[in-house]
PDB file of C-alpha atoms in Angstrom:
ATOM      1  CA  MET A   1      38.285  26.973   4.222  1.00 72.00           C
ATOM      2  CA  SER A   2      35.555  28.893   5.973  1.00 84.00           C
ATOM      3  CA  GLU A   3      32.754  27.481   7.401  1.00 85.00           C
ATOM      4  CA  GLU A   4      30.499  28.192   4.935  1.00 86.00           C
ATOM      5  CA  ASP A   5      32.078  26.483   2.083  1.00 89.00           C
ATOM      6  CA  ARG A   6      33.187  23.244   3.854  1.00 90.00           C
ATOM      7  CA  ILE A   7      29.227  22.975   4.649  1.00 91.00           C
ATOM      8  CA  LYS A   8      29.122  23.721   0.362  1.00 91.00           C
ATOM      9  CA  GLU A   9      31.473  20.864  -0.037  1.00 91.00           C
ATOM     10  CA  ARG A  10      29.400  18.452   2.178  1.00 91.00           C
ATOM     11  CA  VAL A  11      26.466  18.962   0.055  1.00 93.00           C
ATOM     12  CA  GLU A  12      27.809  18.575  -3.643  1.00 93.00           C
ATOM     13  CA  LYS A  13      29.991  15.413  -1.811  1.00 92.00           C
ATOM     14  CA  THR A  14      26.203  13.905  -0.285  1.00 92.00           C
ATOM     15  CA  MET A  15      24.432  15.285  -4.355  1.00 93.00           C
ATOM     16  CA  ARG A  16      27.309  13.468  -6.171  1.00 92.00           C
ATOM     17  CA  LEU A  17      26.640   9.560  -3.679  1.00 90.00           C
ATOM     18  CA  MET A  18      23.030   9.959  -6.221  1.00 89.00           C
ATOM     19  CA  GLU A  19      25.010   8.695  -8.898  1.00 84.00           C
ATOM     20  CA  THR A  20      27.059   6.176  -7.387  1.00 84.00           C
ATOM     21  CA  GLU A  21      24.045   4.325  -5.266  1.00 81.00           C
ATOM     22  CA  GLU A  22      24.740   0.389  -5.561  1.00 84.00           C
ATOM     23  CA  ARG A  23      22.728  -1.730  -8.628  1.00 89.00           C
ATOM     24  CA  LEU A  24      21.378  -4.742  -7.347  1.00 92.00           C
ATOM     25  CA  LYS A  25      20.786  -8.045 -10.017  1.00 94.00           C
ATOM     26  CA  ALA A  26      17.939 -10.068  -9.296  1.00 93.00           C
ATOM     27  CA  ASP A  27      18.591 -13.621  -7.648  1.00 92.00           C
ATOM     28  CA  PRO A  28      18.506 -16.796  -9.723  1.00 92.00           C
ATOM     29  CA  TRP A  29      15.750 -17.672  -7.162  1.00 94.00           C
ATOM     30  CA  PHE A  30      13.384 -14.883  -7.902  1.00 95.00           C
ATOM     31  CA  PHE A  31      10.895 -16.562 -10.594  1.00 95.00           C
ATOM     32  CA  THR A  32      11.076 -19.551  -8.138  1.00 94.00           C
ATOM     33  CA  ARG A  33       9.782 -17.444  -5.571  1.00 95.00           C
ATOM     34  CA  LEU A  34       7.348 -15.505  -7.596  1.00 95.00           C
ATOM     35  CA  GLN A  35       5.358 -18.431  -8.679  1.00 93.00           C
ATOM     36  CA  ALA A  36       5.492 -19.985  -5.848  1.00 94.00           C
ATOM     37  CA  ARG A  37       3.927 -16.907  -4.058  1.00 93.00           C
ATOM     38  CA  ILE A  38       1.373 -16.789  -6.889  1.00 92.00           C
ATOM     39  CA  SER A  39       0.726 -20.415  -6.431  1.00 91.00           C
ATOM     40  CA  ALA A  40       0.018 -20.162  -2.743  1.00 91.00           C
ATOM     41  CA  ARG A  41      -2.874 -17.014  -3.455  1.00 88.00           C
ATOM     42  CA  ASN A  42      -4.357 -18.649  -5.901  1.00 85.00           C
ATOM     43  CA  ALA A  43      -4.778 -21.150  -3.214  1.00 87.00           C
ATOM     44  CA  GLU A  44      -6.151 -18.837  -0.971  1.00 82.00           C
ATOM     45  CA  LEU A  45      -8.633 -17.407  -3.090  1.00 79.00           C
ATOM     46  CA  LEU A  46     -10.065 -20.898  -4.020  1.00 77.00           C
ATOM     47  CA  SER A  47     -10.073 -22.212  -0.437  1.00 71.00           C
ATOM     48  CA  PRO A  48     -13.538 -23.254   1.506  1.00 64.00           C
ATOM     49  CA  VAL A  49     -13.034 -20.183   3.241  1.00 65.00           C
ATOM     50  CA  ARG A  50     -12.654 -17.497   0.470  1.00 61.00           C
ATOM     51  CA  GLN A  51     -15.355 -19.792  -1.293  1.00 62.00           C
ATOM     52  CA  GLY A  52     -17.556 -19.210   1.890  1.00 64.00           C
ATOM     53  CA  GLY A  53     -17.093 -15.891   1.279  1.00 68.00           C
ATOM     54  CA  ARG A  54     -18.608 -15.379  -1.688  1.00 69.00           C
ATOM     55  CA  TRP A  55     -22.109 -17.240  -0.167  1.00 72.00           C
ATOM     56  CA  ARG A  56     -22.588 -14.432   2.168  1.00 78.00           C
ATOM     57  CA  PRO A  57     -24.900 -12.497   0.097  1.00 81.00           C
ATOM     58  CA  VAL A  58     -26.625 -15.260  -1.040  1.00 84.00           C
ATOM     59  CA  VAL A  59     -27.048 -16.421   2.850  1.00 84.00           C
ATOM     60  CA  LEU A  60     -27.359 -13.162   4.183  1.00 88.00           C
ATOM     61  CA  ALA A  61     -30.844 -12.679   1.691  1.00 89.00           C
ATOM     62  CA  ALA A  62     -32.322 -16.301   2.797  1.00 90.00           C
ATOM     63  CA  LEU A  63     -31.739 -15.436   6.697  1.00 91.00           C
ATOM     64  CA  ALA A  64     -33.452 -12.043   5.986  1.00 90.00           C
ATOM     65  CA  GLY A  65     -35.661 -14.143   3.898  1.00 90.00           C
ATOM     66  CA  VAL A  66     -36.453 -15.841   7.076  1.00 90.00           C
ATOM     67  CA  ASN A  67     -36.826 -13.101   9.211  1.00 90.00           C
ATOM     68  CA  ILE A  68     -39.131 -11.646   7.389  1.00 89.00           C
ATOM     69  CA  THR A  69     -41.530 -14.856   6.891  1.00 88.00           C
ATOM     70  CA  ILE A  70     -41.281 -15.531  10.610  1.00 88.00           C
ATOM     71  CA  ALA A  71     -42.495 -11.880  11.730  1.00 87.00           C
ATOM     72  CA  ALA A  72     -44.771 -11.426   8.933  1.00 84.00           C
ATOM     73  CA  LEU A  73     -46.709 -14.492  10.106  1.00 84.00           C
ATOM     74  CA  TRP A  74     -46.101 -13.823  14.954  1.00 81.00           C
ATOM     75  CA  THR A  75     -47.825 -10.596  13.142  1.00 78.00           C
ATOM     76  CA  PHE A  76     -50.644 -12.362  11.034  1.00 74.00           C
ATOM     77  CA  GLY A  77     -51.059 -15.167  13.858  1.00 71.00           C
ATOM     78  CA  ASN A  78     -51.552 -12.270  16.573  1.00 68.00           C
ATOM     79  CA  ALA A  79     -54.046 -10.093  14.448  1.00 68.00           C
ATOM     80  CA  GLU A  80     -55.971 -13.563  14.138  1.00 66.00           C
ATOM     81  CA  THR A  81     -55.892 -13.948  17.534  1.00 69.00           C
ATOM     82  CA  ARG A  82     -56.841 -10.218  18.359  1.00 69.00           C
ATOM     83  CA  HIS A  83     -59.165 -10.892  15.604  1.00 75.00           C
ATOM     84  CA  LYS A  84     -60.930 -14.194  17.493  1.00 74.00           C
ATOM     85  CA  GLU A  85     -61.122 -12.477  21.269  1.00 75.00           C
ATOM     86  CA  THR A  86     -63.293  -9.443  19.796  1.00 79.00           C
ATOM     87  CA  ALA A  87     -65.243 -11.248  18.114  1.00 80.00           C
ATOM     88  CA  MET A  88     -66.404 -14.178  21.571  1.00 76.00           C
ATOM     89  CA  ALA A  89     -66.793 -10.567  23.218  1.00 78.00           C
ATOM     90  CA  TYR A  90     -69.166  -9.187  20.657  1.00 80.00           C
ATOM     91  CA  LEU A  91     -71.098 -12.551  21.193  1.00 77.00           C
ATOM     92  CA  ALA A  92     -71.226 -12.888  24.796  1.00 76.00           C
ATOM     93  CA  ARG A  93     -72.585  -9.664  24.843  1.00 78.00           C
ATOM     94  CA  ASP A  94     -75.214 -10.281  21.737  1.00 80.00           C
ATOM     95  CA  TYR A  95     -76.134 -13.109  23.803  1.00 77.00           C
ATOM     96  CA  GLY A  96     -76.213 -11.629  27.270  1.00 74.00           C
ATOM     97  CA  LEU A  97     -73.170 -14.371  28.591  1.00 71.00           C
ATOM     98  CA  THR A  98     -71.420 -12.827  30.867  1.00 64.00           C
ATOM     99  CA  GLY A  99     -69.304 -14.723  33.419  1.00 65.00           C
ATOM    100  CA  GLU A 100     -69.486 -17.870  33.898  1.00 68.00           C
ATOM    101  CA  ALA A 101     -71.280 -18.402  30.934  1.00 65.00           C
ATOM    102  CA  GLY A 102     -69.092 -15.805  28.586  1.00 64.00           C
ATOM    103  CA  ASP A 103     -66.110 -18.018  29.633  1.00 71.00           C
ATOM    104  CA  TRP A 104     -67.222 -21.242  28.787  1.00 69.00           C
ATOM    105  CA  LEU A 105     -68.844 -19.833  25.702  1.00 64.00           C
ATOM    106  CA  TYR A 106     -64.777 -18.286  25.528  1.00 66.00           C
ATOM    107  CA  ASN A 107     -63.501 -21.279  26.714  1.00 71.00           C
ATOM    108  CA  THR A 108     -65.742 -23.936  24.592  1.00 70.00           C
ATOM    109  CA  ILE A 109     -65.714 -21.703  21.093  1.00 65.00           C
ATOM    110  CA  GLY A 110     -62.242 -20.632  21.468  1.00 57.00           C
ATOM    111  CA  GLU A 111     -60.539 -23.185  21.765  1.00 53.00           C
TER     112      GLU A 111
ATOM    113  CA  MET B   1      -1.472 -16.124 -19.210  1.00 60.00           C
ATOM    114  CA  HIS B   2      -0.725 -18.609 -16.949  1.00 61.00           C
ATOM    115  CA  ALA B   3       2.377 -17.904 -14.567  1.00 57.00           C
ATOM    116  CA  GLU B   4       4.159 -21.146 -15.575  1.00 59.00           C
ATOM    117  CA  THR B   5       3.903 -20.234 -19.333  1.00 75.00           C
ATOM    118  CA  ALA B   6       7.091 -19.112 -21.147  1.00 76.00           C
ATOM    119  CA  ASP B   7       5.335 -16.076 -22.145  1.00 86.00           C
ATOM    120  CA  PHE B   8       4.713 -14.936 -18.300  1.00 91.00           C
ATOM    121  CA  ARG B   9       8.674 -15.769 -17.276  1.00 92.00           C
ATOM    122  CA  SER B  10      10.485 -14.376 -19.830  1.00 93.00           C
ATOM    123  CA  ILE B  11       8.370 -10.665 -19.597  1.00 93.00           C
ATOM    124  CA  VAL B  12       9.741 -10.937 -15.547  1.00 95.00           C
ATOM    125  CA  GLU B  13      13.721 -11.993 -16.634  1.00 94.00           C
ATOM    126  CA  ALA B  14      13.250  -9.284 -19.037  1.00 95.00           C
ATOM    127  CA  HIS B  15      12.185  -6.751 -16.056  1.00 96.00           C
ATOM    128  CA  GLN B  16      13.304  -7.971 -13.183  1.00 96.00           C
ATOM    129  CA  ASP B  17      16.469  -6.299 -12.056  1.00 96.00           C
ATOM    130  CA  ARG B  18      15.158  -2.705 -13.526  1.00 96.00           C
ATOM    131  CA  VAL B  19      11.878  -2.603 -10.990  1.00 97.00           C
ATOM    132  CA  LEU B  20      14.013  -4.680  -8.273  1.00 97.00           C
ATOM    133  CA  ASN B  21      16.428  -1.116  -9.022  1.00 96.00           C
ATOM    134  CA  ILE B  22      13.428   0.974  -9.353  1.00 96.00           C
ATOM    135  CA  CYS B  23      12.137  -0.434  -5.706  1.00 96.00           C
ATOM    136  CA  TYR B  24      15.314   0.125  -3.771  1.00 95.00           C
ATOM    137  CA  LYS B  25      15.930   3.247  -4.873  1.00 93.00           C
ATOM    138  CA  PHE B  26      12.645   4.327  -3.383  1.00 94.00           C
ATOM    139  CA  LEU B  27      12.834   1.725  -0.621  1.00 94.00           C
ATOM    140  CA  HIS B  28      16.593   1.475   0.164  1.00 91.00           C
ATOM    141  CA  ASN B  29      16.409  -1.653   1.213  1.00 91.00           C
ATOM    142  CA  ARG B  30      16.904  -4.662  -0.411  1.00 93.00           C
ATOM    143  CA  GLU B  31      15.009  -6.914   1.394  1.00 94.00           C
ATOM    144  CA  ASP B  32      11.828  -4.947   1.146  1.00 95.00           C
ATOM    145  CA  ALA B  33      12.708  -3.888  -2.818  1.00 96.00           C
ATOM    146  CA  GLU B  34      12.995  -7.777  -3.696  1.00 96.00           C
ATOM    147  CA  ASP B  35       9.062  -8.346  -1.716  1.00 96.00           C
ATOM    148  CA  THR B  36       7.742  -4.920  -3.533  1.00 97.00           C
ATOM    149  CA  ALA B  37       9.543  -6.407  -6.933  1.00 97.00           C
ATOM    150  CA  GLN B  38       7.443  -9.797  -6.354  1.00 96.00           C
ATOM    151  CA  GLU B  39       4.578  -8.121  -5.638  1.00 96.00           C
ATOM    152  CA  VAL B  40       4.833  -5.807  -8.744  1.00 97.00           C
ATOM    153  CA  PHE B  41       5.216  -8.998 -10.390  1.00 96.00           C
ATOM    154  CA  MET B  42       1.571 -10.715  -9.196  1.00 95.00           C
ATOM    155  CA  GLU B  43       0.150  -7.286 -10.434  1.00 94.00           C
ATOM    156  CA  VAL B  44       1.251  -7.795 -13.400  1.00 94.00           C
ATOM    157  CA  PHE B  45       0.434 -11.237 -13.570  1.00 92.00           C
ATOM    158  CA  ARG B  46      -3.190 -10.121 -12.091  1.00 90.00           C
ATOM    159  CA  SER B  47      -3.688  -7.409 -14.646  1.00 86.00           C
ATOM    160  CA  HIS B  48      -2.201  -7.777 -17.722  1.00 82.00           C
ATOM    161  CA  ALA B  49      -5.450  -8.237 -19.175  1.00 77.00           C
ATOM    162  CA  GLN B  50      -6.254  -3.948 -18.120  1.00 77.00           C
ATOM    163  CA  PHE B  51      -2.832  -3.434 -19.993  1.00 79.00           C
ATOM    164  CA  ARG B  52      -4.192  -1.829 -22.743  1.00 74.00           C
ATOM    165  CA  GLY B  53      -0.754  -1.287 -25.039  1.00 72.00           C
ATOM    166  CA  GLU B  54      -1.008   3.201 -24.570  1.00 70.00           C
ATOM    167  CA  ALA B  55       1.778   2.332 -23.300  1.00 76.00           C
ATOM    168  CA  GLU B  56       4.977   0.269 -23.555  1.00 88.00           C
ATOM    169  CA  LEU B  57       5.448  -2.726 -21.647  1.00 91.00           C
ATOM    170  CA  SER B  58       8.330  -2.121 -19.580  1.00 93.00           C
ATOM    171  CA  THR B  59       6.561   1.615 -19.048  1.00 94.00           C
ATOM    172  CA  TRP B  60       3.617  -0.045 -17.701  1.00 94.00           C
ATOM    173  CA  ILE B  61       5.327  -2.883 -15.595  1.00 95.00           C
ATOM    174  CA  HIS B  62       8.138   0.069 -14.176  1.00 96.00           C
ATOM    175  CA  ARG B  63       4.995   2.255 -13.465  1.00 95.00           C
ATOM    176  CA  ILE B  64       3.135  -0.347 -11.280  1.00 96.00           C
ATOM    177  CA  ALA B  65       7.583  -0.428  -9.476  1.00 97.00           C
ATOM    178  CA  VAL B  66       7.216   3.127  -8.640  1.00 97.00           C
ATOM    179  CA  THR B  67       3.503   2.849  -7.657  1.00 96.00           C
ATOM    180  CA  LYS B  68       4.228  -0.243  -5.079  1.00 96.00           C
ATOM    181  CA  SER B  69       6.906   1.373  -3.660  1.00 96.00           C
ATOM    182  CA  LEU B  70       5.442   4.752  -2.728  1.00 95.00           C
ATOM    183  CA  ASP B  71       2.636   2.356  -1.225  1.00 95.00           C
ATOM    184  CA  LEU B  72       4.854   0.140   0.984  1.00 95.00           C
ATOM    185  CA  ILE B  73       6.742   4.113   1.853  1.00 92.00           C
ATOM    186  CA  ARG B  74       3.381   5.175   2.958  1.00 92.00           C
ATOM    187  CA  LYS B  75       2.948   2.449   5.296  1.00 91.00           C
ATOM    188  CA  ARG B  76       6.358   3.030   6.815  1.00 88.00           C
ATOM    189  CA  LYS B  77       5.415   6.323   8.255  1.00 85.00           C
ATOM    190  CA  ARG B  78       2.040   5.244   9.062  1.00 86.00           C
ATOM    191  CA  LYS B  79       3.576   2.827  10.808  1.00 82.00           C
ATOM    192  CA  LYS B  80       6.221   5.178  12.013  1.00 78.00           C
ATOM    193  CA  ARG B  81       3.546   7.723  13.421  1.00 76.00           C
ATOM    194  CA  LEU B  82       1.427   5.236  15.672  1.00 76.00           C
ATOM    195  CA  GLY B  83       5.442   4.310  16.737  1.00 76.00           C
ATOM    196  CA  SER B  84       6.092   7.731  17.731  1.00 71.00           C
ATOM    197  CA  VAL B  85       2.784   7.803  19.379  1.00 73.00           C
ATOM    198  CA  LYS B  86       3.426   5.184  21.536  1.00 70.00           C
ATOM    199  CA  SER B  87       6.705   6.254  22.571  1.00 67.00           C
ATOM    200  CA  ILE B  88       4.714   9.369  23.349  1.00 65.00           C
ATOM    201  CA  ILE B  89       2.731   7.704  25.723  1.00 65.00           C
ATOM    202  CA  SER B  90       5.398   4.561  27.063  1.00 65.00           C
ATOM    203  CA  ILE B  91       8.258   7.554  27.447  1.00 55.00           C
ATOM    204  CA  GLY B  92      11.547   6.240  26.908  1.00 51.00           C
ATOM    205  CA  GLU B  93      10.813   2.912  24.844  1.00 51.00           C
ATOM    206  CA  GLY B  94      10.629   4.590  21.788  1.00 48.00           C
ATOM    207  CA  ARG B  95      13.865   4.036  19.192  1.00 49.00           C
ATOM    208  CA  VAL B  96      15.577   7.894  18.219  1.00 48.00           C
ATOM    209  CA  GLU B  97      16.630   8.412  15.000  1.00 50.00           C
ATOM    210  CA  PRO B  98      20.146  10.294  14.810  1.00 49.00           C
ATOM    211  CA  THR B  99      19.477  14.302  13.665  1.00 49.00           C
ATOM    212  CA  GLY B 100      22.577  16.541  14.440  1.00 51.00           C
ATOM    213  CA  PRO B 101      25.145  16.944  11.955  1.00 53.00           C
ATOM    214  CA  PRO B 102      27.285  14.373  11.046  1.00 52.00           C
ATOM    215  CA  THR B 103      30.835  14.247  13.281  1.00 50.00           C
ATOM    216  CA  TYR B 104      33.742  14.394  11.498  1.00 50.00           C
ATOM    217  CA  ARG B 105      35.767  10.754  11.370  1.00 52.00           C
ATOM    218  CA  PRO B 106      38.724   9.366   8.935  1.00 54.00           C
ATOM    219  CA  ASP B 107      37.251   6.628   7.601  1.00 65.00           C
ATOM    220  CA  THR B 108      35.482   7.441   4.098  1.00 71.00           C
ATOM    221  CA  ALA B 109      33.572   4.443   3.622  1.00 75.00           C
ATOM    222  CA  VAL B 110      31.628   5.490   6.754  1.00 81.00           C
ATOM    223  CA  GLU B 111      31.094   8.848   6.137  1.00 81.00           C
ATOM    224  CA  ASP B 112      29.994   8.157   2.632  1.00 83.00           C
ATOM    225  CA  GLU B 113      27.751   5.992   4.542  1.00 86.00           C
ATOM    226  CA  GLU B 114      26.855   9.033   6.992  1.00 89.00           C
ATOM    227  CA  TYR B 115      26.271  11.153   3.797  1.00 91.00           C
ATOM    228  CA  ARG B 116      23.677   8.722   1.922  1.00 91.00           C
ATOM    229  CA  GLN B 117      21.410   8.420   4.916  1.00 92.00           C
ATOM    230  CA  ILE B 118      21.342  11.902   5.130  1.00 93.00           C
ATOM    231  CA  LEU B 119      20.974  12.044   1.893  1.00 93.00           C
ATOM    232  CA  TYR B 120      17.855   8.692   1.772  1.00 92.00           C
ATOM    233  CA  ARG B 121      16.444  11.555   4.759  1.00 92.00           C
ATOM    234  CA  ALA B 122      16.368  14.686   2.317  1.00 94.00           C
ATOM    235  CA  ILE B 123      14.677  13.097  -0.518  1.00 94.00           C
ATOM    236  CA  ASP B 124      12.718  11.122   1.418  1.00 91.00           C
ATOM    237  CA  ARG B 125      11.349  14.851   3.022  1.00 92.00           C
ATOM    238  CA  LEU B 126      10.768  15.896  -0.908  1.00 95.00           C
ATOM    239  CA  PRO B 127       7.061  16.479  -2.114  1.00 95.00           C
ATOM    240  CA  GLU B 128       6.275  12.956  -3.494  1.00 94.00           C
ATOM    241  CA  THR B 129       6.752  14.489  -7.424  1.00 96.00           C
ATOM    242  CA  GLN B 130       9.982  15.447  -7.044  1.00 97.00           C
ATOM    243  CA  LYS B 131      10.817  12.278  -5.313  1.00 96.00           C
ATOM    244  CA  ILE B 132       9.631  10.385  -7.855  1.00 96.00           C
ATOM    245  CA  ALA B 133      11.272  12.565 -10.746  1.00 97.00           C
ATOM    246  CA  LEU B 134      14.586  12.864  -9.289  1.00 95.00           C
ATOM    247  CA  THR B 135      14.610   8.997  -7.889  1.00 95.00           C
ATOM    248  CA  LEU B 136      14.223   7.825 -11.400  1.00 95.00           C
ATOM    249  CA  SER B 137      15.586   9.863 -14.197  1.00 94.00           C
ATOM    250  CA  ARG B 138      18.993  10.984 -11.573  1.00 89.00           C
ATOM    251  CA  ILE B 139      19.258   8.066  -9.303  1.00 89.00           C
ATOM    252  CA  GLU B 140      17.835   4.840 -12.246  1.00 91.00           C
ATOM    253  CA  GLY B 141      19.469   6.199 -14.732  1.00 91.00           C
ATOM    254  CA  PHE B 142      15.715   7.330 -16.897  1.00 95.00           C
ATOM    255  CA  SER B 143      16.087   9.934 -19.884  1.00 96.00           C
ATOM    256  CA  TYR B 144      13.677  12.177 -19.710  1.00 96.00           C
ATOM    257  CA  LYS B 145      11.525  11.038 -21.659  1.00 96.00           C
ATOM    258  CA  GLU B 146      11.443   7.799 -20.190  1.00 96.00           C
ATOM    259  CA  THR B 147      10.327   8.945 -16.564  1.00 97.00           C
ATOM    260  CA  ALA B 148       8.181  11.422 -17.979  1.00 97.00           C
ATOM    261  CA  ALA B 149       6.340   8.394 -19.781  1.00 95.00           C
ATOM    262  CA  ILE B 150       6.695   6.230 -16.218  1.00 96.00           C
ATOM    263  CA  MET B 151       4.936   9.352 -14.708  1.00 96.00           C
ATOM    264  CA  GLU B 152       2.463  10.292 -17.107  1.00 94.00           C
ATOM    265  CA  THR B 153       3.450  13.785 -17.453  1.00 96.00           C
ATOM    266  CA  SER B 154       5.063  16.298 -20.215  1.00 96.00           C
ATOM    267  CA  LEU B 155       8.979  16.661 -20.148  1.00 96.00           C
ATOM    268  CA  GLY B 156       8.811  19.914 -19.040  1.00 96.00           C
ATOM    269  CA  SER B 157       7.127  19.140 -15.898  1.00 97.00           C
ATOM    270  CA  VAL B 158      10.033  16.668 -15.036  1.00 97.00           C
ATOM    271  CA  GLU B 159      12.464  18.674 -15.696  1.00 97.00           C
ATOM    272  CA  SER B 160      11.149  21.557 -13.659  1.00 97.00           C
ATOM    273  CA  LEU B 161      10.430  18.740 -10.722  1.00 97.00           C
ATOM    274  CA  VAL B 162      13.813  17.495 -10.845  1.00 97.00           C
ATOM    275  CA  PHE B 163      15.534  21.433 -11.492  1.00 97.00           C
ATOM    276  CA  ARG B 164      13.386  21.877  -7.734  1.00 97.00           C
ATOM    277  CA  ALA B 165      13.732  18.865  -5.985  1.00 97.00           C
ATOM    278  CA  LYS B 166      17.712  18.937  -6.423  1.00 96.00           C
ATOM    279  CA  LYS B 167      17.117  22.989  -4.758  1.00 96.00           C
ATOM    280  CA  ASN B 168      15.134  21.576  -2.136  1.00 96.00           C
ATOM    281  CA  LEU B 169      17.976  19.206  -1.592  1.00 95.00           C
ATOM    282  CA  ARG B 170      20.573  21.245  -1.278  1.00 95.00           C
ATOM    283  CA  THR B 171      18.876  23.245   0.845  1.00 95.00           C
ATOM    284  CA  SER B 172      17.739  20.686   3.257  1.00 95.00           C
ATOM    285  CA  LEU B 173      21.195  18.989   3.275  1.00 95.00           C
ATOM    286  CA  SER B 174      23.104  22.786   4.309  1.00 94.00           C
ATOM    287  CA  ARG B 175      20.569  22.995   7.002  1.00 92.00           C
ATOM    288  CA  THR B 176      21.379  19.399   7.818  1.00 92.00           C
ATOM    289  CA  PHE B 177      25.587  19.945   7.588  1.00 90.00           C
ATOM    290  CA  SER B 178      24.510  23.475   9.606  1.00 88.00           C
ATOM    291  CA  GLY B 179      22.601  22.083  12.128  1.00 80.00           C
ATOM    292  CA  ARG B 180      19.574  23.202  11.529  1.00 56.00           C
ATOM    293  CA  ILE B 181      17.259  20.462  11.078  1.00 52.00           C
ATOM    294  CA  ASP B 182      13.839  21.177   9.426  1.00 48.00           C
TER     295      ASP B 182
END
């Protein structure tokens, strides 16, 4: 038998193995194990950690809201201070109150 | 549907053996096949509401079994690729799979097992659609019509895929046995 024939024979023998594949049978506990896995999955879905995850968008939105409010208060608060300082400067200049008198006016009204 | 209901139990019991065997024919490992078969029925339980009855229930379940098995194969391949990279980084630690031509052994069972492993590797190298068509029809014993329904394709396509799969398989096996590995 030539080498080529031997290879052909091996190939055909290997191809035939496809038809002699072992057939499995599910064990008697298959459904019981499946039920246990489904219950475990359901429990995991209902766990507080998972439930917390469901509220995550709400918490994030609330945090964003708080941040925006703080930023707005800080910005407008600063703007108010700036306006107050400018008004004091104009007032002091108009009344010729510079130096110590100006400081006195600023400290008295500005507080 | 509830996990405890008789409906679900009867569905599982009617299909568990076939699903287990489909998974086994793709995965070639009993433990992986059992685990994947359980995943299949968990998916059936989860998404039974999406089953619109356009196909038979069994076809739908078998399709999930094929998809889940292929997902695991892809995951394994990714892991293997990662392992190869790791073994390249740390030379000598990687497991080397036998790739050379099989040596002659008098024991037929051992020889069969060796040839079977070669067959599995050759099937794994086939394009995915050819692998599915061949596994379902030739190995798992579905008719071409049933295979076409599971694959959501035509009868002609399945015939063509199986024909090409067998041709490619013969070429691949010839190369392996003559010592020329793909």
